[in-house]
Tab-separated table of C-alpha atoms in Angstrom:
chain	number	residue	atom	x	y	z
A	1	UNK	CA	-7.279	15.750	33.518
A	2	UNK	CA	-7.887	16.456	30.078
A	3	UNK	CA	-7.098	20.195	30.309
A	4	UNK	CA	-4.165	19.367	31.931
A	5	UNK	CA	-3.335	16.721	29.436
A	6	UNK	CA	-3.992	18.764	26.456
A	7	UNK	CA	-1.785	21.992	27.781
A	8	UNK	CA	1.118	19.998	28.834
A	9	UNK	CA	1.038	18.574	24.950
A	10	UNK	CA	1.018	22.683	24.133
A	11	UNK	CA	3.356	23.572	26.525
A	12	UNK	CA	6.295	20.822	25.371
A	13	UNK	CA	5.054	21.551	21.691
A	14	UNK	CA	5.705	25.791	22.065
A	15	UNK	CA	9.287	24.579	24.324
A	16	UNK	CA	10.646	21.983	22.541
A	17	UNK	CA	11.132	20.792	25.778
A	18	UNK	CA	10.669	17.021	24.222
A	19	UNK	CA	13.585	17.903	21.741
A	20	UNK	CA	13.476	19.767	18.358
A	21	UNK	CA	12.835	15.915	16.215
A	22	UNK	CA	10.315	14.528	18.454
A	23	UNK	CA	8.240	18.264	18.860
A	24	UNK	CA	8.574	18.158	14.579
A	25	UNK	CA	7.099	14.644	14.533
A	26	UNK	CA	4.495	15.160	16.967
A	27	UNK	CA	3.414	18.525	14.653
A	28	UNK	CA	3.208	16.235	11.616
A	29	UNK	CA	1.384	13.135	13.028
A	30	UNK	CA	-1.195	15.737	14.590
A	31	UNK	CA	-1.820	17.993	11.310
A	32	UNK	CA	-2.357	14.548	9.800
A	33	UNK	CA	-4.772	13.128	12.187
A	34	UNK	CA	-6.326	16.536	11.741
A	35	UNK	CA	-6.682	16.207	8.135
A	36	UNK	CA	-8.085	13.229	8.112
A	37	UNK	CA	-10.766	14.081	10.740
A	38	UNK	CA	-11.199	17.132	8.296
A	39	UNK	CA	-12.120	14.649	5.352
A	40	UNK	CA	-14.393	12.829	6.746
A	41	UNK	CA	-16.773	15.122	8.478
A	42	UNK	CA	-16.448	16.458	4.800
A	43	UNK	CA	-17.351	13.206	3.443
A	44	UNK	CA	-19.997	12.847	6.205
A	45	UNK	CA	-21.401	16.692	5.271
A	46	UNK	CA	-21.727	16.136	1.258
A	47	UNK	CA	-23.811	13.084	2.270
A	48	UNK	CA	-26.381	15.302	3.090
A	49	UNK	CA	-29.172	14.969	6.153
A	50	UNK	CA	-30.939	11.242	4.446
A	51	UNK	CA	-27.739	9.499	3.570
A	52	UNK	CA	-25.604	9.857	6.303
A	53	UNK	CA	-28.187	8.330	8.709
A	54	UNK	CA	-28.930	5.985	5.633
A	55	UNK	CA	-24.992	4.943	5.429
A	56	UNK	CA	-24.571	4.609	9.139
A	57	UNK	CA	-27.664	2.396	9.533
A	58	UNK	CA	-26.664	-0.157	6.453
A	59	UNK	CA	-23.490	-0.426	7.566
A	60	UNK	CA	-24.408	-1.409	11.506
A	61	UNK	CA	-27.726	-3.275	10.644
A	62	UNK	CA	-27.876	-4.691	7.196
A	63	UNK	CA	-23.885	-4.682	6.946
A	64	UNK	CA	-23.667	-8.208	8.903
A	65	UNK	CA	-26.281	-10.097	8.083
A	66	UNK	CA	-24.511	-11.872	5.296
A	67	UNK	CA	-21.445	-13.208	7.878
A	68	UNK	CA	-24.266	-14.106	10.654
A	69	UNK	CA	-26.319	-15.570	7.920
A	70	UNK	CA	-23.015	-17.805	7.013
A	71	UNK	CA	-22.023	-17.864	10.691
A	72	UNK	CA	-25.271	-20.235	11.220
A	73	UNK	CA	-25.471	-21.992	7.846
A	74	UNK	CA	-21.850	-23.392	7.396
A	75	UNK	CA	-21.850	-25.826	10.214
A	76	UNK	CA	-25.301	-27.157	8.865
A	77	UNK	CA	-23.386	-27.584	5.521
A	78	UNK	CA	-20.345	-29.320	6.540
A	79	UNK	CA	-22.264	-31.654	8.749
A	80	UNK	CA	-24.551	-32.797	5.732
A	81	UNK	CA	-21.507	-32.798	3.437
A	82	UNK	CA	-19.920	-35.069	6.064
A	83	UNK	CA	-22.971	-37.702	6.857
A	84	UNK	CA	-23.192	-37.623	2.693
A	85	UNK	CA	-19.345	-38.819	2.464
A	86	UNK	CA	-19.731	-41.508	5.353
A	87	UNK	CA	-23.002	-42.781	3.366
A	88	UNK	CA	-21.419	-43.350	0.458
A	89	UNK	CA	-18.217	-45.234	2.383
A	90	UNK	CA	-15.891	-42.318	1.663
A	91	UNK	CA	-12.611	-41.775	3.983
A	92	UNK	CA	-10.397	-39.250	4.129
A	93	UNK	CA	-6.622	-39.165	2.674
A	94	UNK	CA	-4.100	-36.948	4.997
A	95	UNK	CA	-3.937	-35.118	2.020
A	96	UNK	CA	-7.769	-33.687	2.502
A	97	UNK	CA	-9.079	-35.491	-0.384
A	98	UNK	CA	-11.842	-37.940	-0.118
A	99	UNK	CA	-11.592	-41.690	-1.500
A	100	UNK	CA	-14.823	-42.921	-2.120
A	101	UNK	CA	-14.868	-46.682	-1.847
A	102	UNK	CA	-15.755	-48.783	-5.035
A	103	UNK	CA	-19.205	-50.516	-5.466
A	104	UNK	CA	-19.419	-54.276	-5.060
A	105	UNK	CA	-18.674	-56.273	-8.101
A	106	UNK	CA	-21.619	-58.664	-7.429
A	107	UNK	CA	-24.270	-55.989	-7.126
């Protein structure tokens, strides 16, 4: 399928059977895709045998650690900030802030 695919893309490309704009488009978009394919397996090559294996692993292992890390933590957070506000007799305004009530005169 993709032999036929890819010489049917050859075939309207050397008619112009898809029309002289859309075969000139088609050219463009494809020596741009193969440009940037071109860059980075350069980018990838100058890396060098240690740091593309180096650059692949950071960026799948250690990469999300920091929004897992967060991912678990922030609920914790808000839940403490929230049991800390209803200690203290604090409510909140439909505005977001909180009013914290005033402490008894007599105490």
């Amino acid at each position: 399928d993709y032999l036929t695919l890819g010489w049917e893309v050859v075939w309207n490309l050397i008619s112009f059977e898809a029309g002289i704009w859309n075969t000139l488009f088609i050219l463009l978009w494809m020596a741009a895709l193969f440009r940037y394919a071109k860059q980075f397996a350069t980018y990838i090559y100058r890396m060098g045998v240690v740091g593309a294996p180096v650059a692949i692993l950071t960026s799948i292992v250690i990469g999300p650690v920091p929004t897992m890390f967060h991912f678990v933590v922030l609920p914790v957070i808000r839940l403490v900030v929230y049991f800390q506000s209803v200690m203290k007799g604090g409510r909140q305004d439909a505005d977001g802030t909180v009013a914290v009530a005033a402490p008894d005169a007599a105490a």
